[in-house]
Amino acid sequence: ADFTREGNTFTYSTGEQTGTVYHVVSGTVNMGDVSSSVKDTHTGYNVYSGATLEVNAANSGQIITLQDGATLSNVTADRCNETGYNEQQIKEIYLTGDANVVASRRFGITAGGHAQAKLDLAGHTITKTGTALFSVTNADITAGTIDIQAGEVRLNNKSNTNGGNLVISDGLKVNIGDSAKLTIFNDMGSTYDAGVLFNATGSGAIETMGNINIGGNTGGTYSYAGDINVKSGKLHIGQISGDYNNQLSVSMSDATINLDGGNLYYYGGVSNLGTVNVKQNANVELFATNNNDGGVGCLNIATLNVLAEKTATVNGRWDANMAIDTLTGEGALNITTSNKNVTINTVEAGFGSITNAS
């Protein structure tokens, strides 16, 4: 039997699903208020249009279907830590129409202890509101749209979770509202290719933690025009590794990249960045094509702004070059590149110092 709640009345209905499903037809259902006999026998929740499922209890391994106009919320207590991980979280969410997530307190999806979590958008839009974190850890995210209107959505490619990894469809679209944030976290060891996320719309912030790549092995133009805050690890522009002879080009001329605890790595052909702000001491590592191929790679930065008492250190490999249209700020630029070219068109008055320049 399936369990159905409509208003304050519980009814039973038979269905063809495997196992049992708790149907939230109208009103708000608090997960923790469902009787233990129901919780022990059902395998998931089906939330109807206009109805709300409130996550106010441990929900390890739950499978939730959100119909068009349905809402999943957490307003009572945090269900995960600040990194977005806790094994007592939802395993799978499926959309059959556009749906809503309201996070007044932290919660999310995780594979923890399961083979793989899932956020199946099925071409629909999930709109996230509320000031708290909604996390997606080690899940398959299918094509559709994540619209972050407030607070933070955090996508975790996380080790030590007893299962899974983060897999993002090329058909995923993201919108980031003015006061919202998208965080991309990776601690799996290798660099994680998240380029599709940097075609996001909106003006909120993208924050990267760990080694994150834009451009993969294809290059391309990435249209995000907001702030990209590199908090730890490396933001890789261009090819991740391997054969550097293919002259990949990456363009992110509208973005503002803030090196605020992390570093910038460049691999490939001729690539263009907008503004790079060095807020903490940072390295800019240049890798380009192998000399044997005869190609020349160049990272073009429109504005490099180094804050006071901070240093940007530029190091080049092979035949990599760097061109800075405008160098500004009150910090320092240290060029450790030998037999490579670093071209600066304009150094604004008051810039701190440039060392080891040839």
XYZ file of C-alpha atoms in Angstrom:
358
model
C 0.000 0.000 0.000
C 0.986 3.610 -0.561
C 0.377 6.203 2.143
C -1.339 9.446 1.144
C -1.839 12.600 3.157
C -4.357 15.202 2.064
C -4.957 17.954 4.574
C -4.883 16.239 7.975
C -6.319 12.936 6.742
C -4.188 9.870 6.044
C -5.505 7.406 3.486
C -4.128 4.281 1.873
C -4.063 3.584 -1.834
C -2.502 0.867 -3.896
C 0.013 1.726 -6.560
C 2.152 -0.011 -9.088
C 5.428 1.316 -7.697
C 7.941 -1.083 -6.232
C 7.731 -0.759 -2.486
C 5.658 2.033 -0.961
C 5.533 5.762 -1.564
C 4.244 8.453 0.765
C 2.120 10.891 -1.301
C 1.967 14.515 -0.150
C -1.130 15.715 -2.017
C -1.691 19.063 -0.291
C -0.579 21.131 2.677
C 2.750 20.608 4.449
C 4.096 17.291 5.686
C 6.862 17.270 8.295
C 9.032 14.246 7.629
C 9.584 13.684 11.344
C 5.842 13.652 12.072
C 5.170 10.693 9.800
C 4.413 7.675 11.976
C 7.211 5.168 12.430
C 5.132 2.450 10.784
C 4.949 4.557 7.642
C 8.606 5.593 7.701
C 9.755 2.024 8.201
C 7.905 0.697 5.181
C 7.936 3.427 2.534
C 10.725 3.974 0.018
C 10.098 7.574 -0.973
C 7.936 10.685 -1.115
C 5.877 12.037 -4.003
C 5.139 15.755 -3.499
C 2.243 17.160 -5.514
C 1.739 20.636 -6.981
C 1.241 23.231 -4.244
C 2.272 20.829 -1.468
C 5.409 21.017 0.714
C 7.606 18.339 2.229
C 9.480 19.691 5.249
C 12.779 17.923 6.021
C 12.730 18.048 9.816
C 14.174 14.611 10.577
C 17.015 12.326 9.601
C 16.354 11.193 6.057
C 19.226 8.984 5.007
C 18.643 7.380 1.637
C 15.242 8.909 0.922
C 14.022 9.249 -2.682
C 11.829 12.277 -3.381
C 9.791 13.137 -6.467
C 8.788 16.791 -6.888
C 5.912 17.446 -9.235
C 5.333 20.766 -11.013
C 4.904 23.461 -8.332
C 5.984 21.236 -5.423
C 8.295 22.464 -2.632
C 11.006 20.774 -0.559
C 12.052 22.787 2.485
C 14.084 22.780 5.680
C 13.259 25.439 8.258
C 13.859 23.694 11.594
C 17.489 22.557 12.022
C 20.698 22.083 10.027
C 20.885 18.643 8.395
C 24.503 18.904 7.212
C 27.707 20.635 8.236
C 29.078 23.817 6.690
C 30.808 21.815 3.947
C 27.444 20.410 2.882
C 28.128 16.842 3.956
C 26.355 14.517 6.332
C 25.355 10.929 5.631
C 21.867 11.612 6.998
C 20.623 13.332 3.854
C 18.417 12.714 0.832
C 19.754 10.250 -1.720
C 17.775 11.132 -4.853
C 15.500 13.938 -6.077
C 13.472 13.628 -9.283
C 11.611 16.498 -10.956
C 8.531 15.966 -13.116
C 8.027 19.733 -13.491
C 9.462 23.011 -12.206
C 9.856 22.795 -8.421
C 11.211 24.707 -5.421
C 13.776 24.218 -2.673
C 13.565 26.470 0.402
C 16.639 26.315 2.654
C 16.194 28.313 5.819
C 18.557 25.782 7.429
C 21.256 23.645 5.763
C 20.358 20.396 3.984
C 20.926 18.567 0.719
C 21.615 15.410 -1.272
C 24.484 12.996 -0.729
C 25.678 9.608 -1.868
C 26.986 8.952 1.645
C 26.941 5.212 2.056
C 25.163 4.740 -1.285
C 26.595 4.012 -4.710
C 25.601 7.380 -6.209
C 23.215 10.219 -5.402
C 21.036 11.863 -8.051
C 19.453 15.213 -8.891
C 17.341 14.398 -11.949
C 16.110 17.723 -13.323
C 14.699 16.062 -16.463
C 14.901 19.363 -18.326
C 12.985 21.279 -15.625
C 13.976 24.126 -13.292
C 14.596 23.850 -9.577
C 14.476 27.255 -7.873
C 16.438 27.622 -4.642
C 15.418 30.281 -2.096
C 16.257 30.796 1.571
C 19.550 32.098 2.933
C 21.027 28.738 4.009
C 23.051 26.143 2.124
C 21.606 23.496 -0.210
C 24.314 20.969 -1.073
C 24.610 18.302 -3.750
C 27.384 15.804 -2.939
C 28.621 13.094 -5.314
C 25.484 13.070 -7.447
C 24.512 12.709 -11.090
C 22.983 16.059 -12.114
C 21.013 15.770 -15.326
C 20.131 18.461 -17.878
C 17.907 21.262 -16.657
C 18.256 24.524 -14.723
C 19.305 25.359 -11.166
C 18.050 28.871 -10.366
C 19.757 30.149 -7.199
C 17.708 33.130 -6.018
C 19.172 33.369 -2.514
C 21.747 31.706 -0.293
C 24.212 29.091 -1.516
C 24.140 25.971 -3.642
C 27.257 23.869 -3.174
C 28.292 21.119 -5.599
C 30.707 18.687 -3.917
C 33.041 16.221 -5.610
C 34.063 14.807 -2.278
C 36.262 11.941 -1.124
C 35.628 9.803 1.961
C 31.864 9.710 1.507
C 31.599 5.936 1.038
C 30.419 6.238 -2.513
C 29.932 8.239 -5.688
C 31.358 11.297 -7.355
C 29.956 14.484 -8.885
C 28.798 14.093 -12.509
C 27.390 17.186 -14.247
C 25.489 17.008 -17.525
C 26.620 19.256 -20.360
C 22.979 20.323 -20.542
C 22.956 21.855 -17.055
C 22.217 25.587 -16.841
C 22.685 27.744 -13.756
C 21.395 31.178 -12.821
C 22.921 32.958 -9.818
C 20.928 35.820 -8.292
C 22.454 39.067 -7.030
C 22.845 37.927 -3.412
C 23.369 34.229 -4.159
C 26.418 31.998 -4.539
C 27.394 28.802 -6.350
C 30.271 26.895 -4.724
C 32.199 24.170 -6.551
C 34.268 21.942 -4.250
C 36.717 19.197 -5.215
C 39.036 17.187 -2.987
C 39.292 14.031 -5.090
C 42.919 14.757 -5.928
C 42.633 15.276 -9.667
C 41.429 18.463 -11.346
C 37.651 18.592 -11.794
C 36.318 19.873 -15.124
C 33.394 22.184 -14.323
C 33.423 24.368 -17.423
C 29.676 24.138 -18.080
C 29.026 25.992 -14.812
C 30.955 29.047 -16.039
C 28.289 29.732 -18.641
C 25.993 30.685 -15.778
C 23.742 33.715 -16.002
C 23.130 36.287 -13.266
C 25.446 38.433 -11.183
C 26.040 36.452 -7.990
C 29.357 34.830 -7.130
C 30.949 31.539 -8.154
C 33.347 30.210 -5.512
C 35.894 27.464 -6.230
C 37.615 25.275 -3.640
C 40.168 22.668 -4.669
C 41.436 22.108 -8.209
C 38.762 23.236 -10.692
C 39.130 23.438 -14.478
C 37.502 25.655 -17.117
C 37.988 24.568 -20.702
C 38.740 20.891 -20.213
C 40.191 19.422 -23.356
C 38.020 21.493 -25.684
C 38.638 25.160 -24.891
C 35.842 27.579 -25.752
C 34.246 30.857 -24.711
C 32.704 31.081 -21.246
C 30.193 33.828 -20.712
C 29.925 34.313 -16.944
C 30.201 38.013 -16.129
C 30.175 37.911 -12.318
C 32.823 37.332 -9.650
C 34.735 34.039 -9.558
C 36.317 33.694 -6.113
C 39.205 31.211 -5.974
C 39.335 30.314 -2.280
C 41.736 27.349 -2.336
C 43.583 25.060 -4.711
C 43.953 26.034 -8.367
C 41.648 27.463 -10.981
C 42.858 25.902 -14.246
C 42.184 27.760 -17.481
C 42.392 25.463 -20.511
C 43.630 21.913 -20.737
C 43.839 19.853 -17.581
C 46.837 17.734 -18.491
C 48.381 15.572 -21.171
C 49.169 16.729 -24.704
C 49.628 20.502 -24.676
C 50.160 20.723 -28.417
C 46.525 21.258 -29.385
C 46.546 25.035 -28.801
C 43.334 25.195 -26.790
C 41.915 28.694 -26.346
C 39.690 29.845 -23.531
C 37.945 33.208 -23.347
C 36.492 34.621 -20.115
C 36.842 38.301 -20.890
C 33.721 39.376 -18.955
C 34.534 37.634 -15.680
C 36.297 38.991 -12.597
C 38.585 36.393 -11.022
C 39.502 36.989 -7.379
C 42.529 35.015 -6.147
C 41.600 34.911 -2.480
C 43.521 31.922 -1.151
C 43.943 29.993 -4.395
C 46.132 30.165 -7.510
C 45.638 30.532 -11.261
C 46.988 27.970 -13.748
C 46.912 28.469 -17.516
C 47.313 25.693 -20.092
C 47.041 25.937 -23.838
C 46.840 28.383 -26.713
C 45.853 32.049 -26.710
C 43.410 32.687 -23.860
C 41.775 35.895 -22.680
C 40.699 36.866 -19.167
C 39.054 40.046 -17.914
C 40.032 41.348 -14.473
C 42.184 39.309 -12.076
C 42.320 40.633 -8.498
C 45.101 39.267 -6.282
C 43.648 39.490 -2.753
C 46.101 37.044 -1.154
C 49.613 36.095 -2.261
C 49.089 33.986 -5.373
C 50.931 32.149 -8.140
C 50.080 32.476 -11.814
C 51.537 29.407 -13.506
C 51.868 29.450 -17.297
C 51.941 26.253 -19.325
C 51.653 26.329 -23.099
C 52.473 24.213 -26.117
C 55.613 22.163 -26.219
C 58.477 23.847 -28.066
C 58.694 20.869 -30.389
C 55.353 21.854 -31.875
C 56.476 25.387 -32.642
C 53.299 26.986 -31.294
C 53.172 29.943 -28.954
C 50.702 30.145 -26.086
C 49.741 33.381 -24.397
C 47.546 34.287 -21.453
C 46.078 37.762 -21.955
C 44.772 39.555 -18.855
C 42.947 42.846 -19.374
C 43.572 44.106 -15.816
C 45.804 42.582 -13.150
C 45.086 44.248 -9.815
C 47.418 43.339 -6.929
C 46.260 44.565 -3.547
C 48.621 46.300 -1.125
C 51.068 44.003 0.683
C 50.213 41.121 -1.654
C 52.391 39.535 -4.363
C 51.477 37.929 -7.663
C 54.228 35.547 -8.754
C 54.325 34.634 -12.451
C 56.109 31.464 -13.487
C 56.281 30.182 -17.071
C 56.937 26.757 -18.576
C 57.906 25.848 -22.122
C 57.020 28.667 -24.508
C 54.230 30.264 -22.466
C 53.831 34.023 -22.618
C 51.741 36.480 -20.669
C 50.319 39.859 -21.650
C 48.879 42.300 -19.116
C 47.080 45.266 -20.590
C 46.875 47.223 -17.318
C 48.776 46.514 -14.096
C 47.223 48.266 -11.130
C 47.039 48.222 -7.327
C 49.645 48.779 -4.616
C 51.081 45.273 -4.394
C 54.016 43.544 -6.089
C 54.569 41.530 -9.258
C 57.364 38.971 -9.140
C 58.318 37.459 -12.510
C 60.308 34.246 -12.101
C 59.920 33.256 -15.747
C 63.204 32.776 -17.590
C 63.454 33.038 -21.379
C 59.734 33.775 -21.541
C 57.885 36.985 -22.279
C 55.730 38.948 -19.854
C 54.434 42.049 -21.592
C 52.836 44.888 -19.612
C 51.255 47.655 -21.655
C 50.368 50.068 -18.838
C 51.572 50.257 -15.229
C 49.342 52.602 -13.286
C 50.899 55.167 -10.963
C 51.343 53.937 -7.396
C 51.907 50.290 -8.228
C 54.213 48.728 -5.627
C 57.062 46.951 -7.414
C 58.020 44.695 -10.302
C 60.923 42.334 -9.685
C 62.988 40.026 -11.897
C 61.661 41.657 -15.034
C 63.776 41.317 -18.145
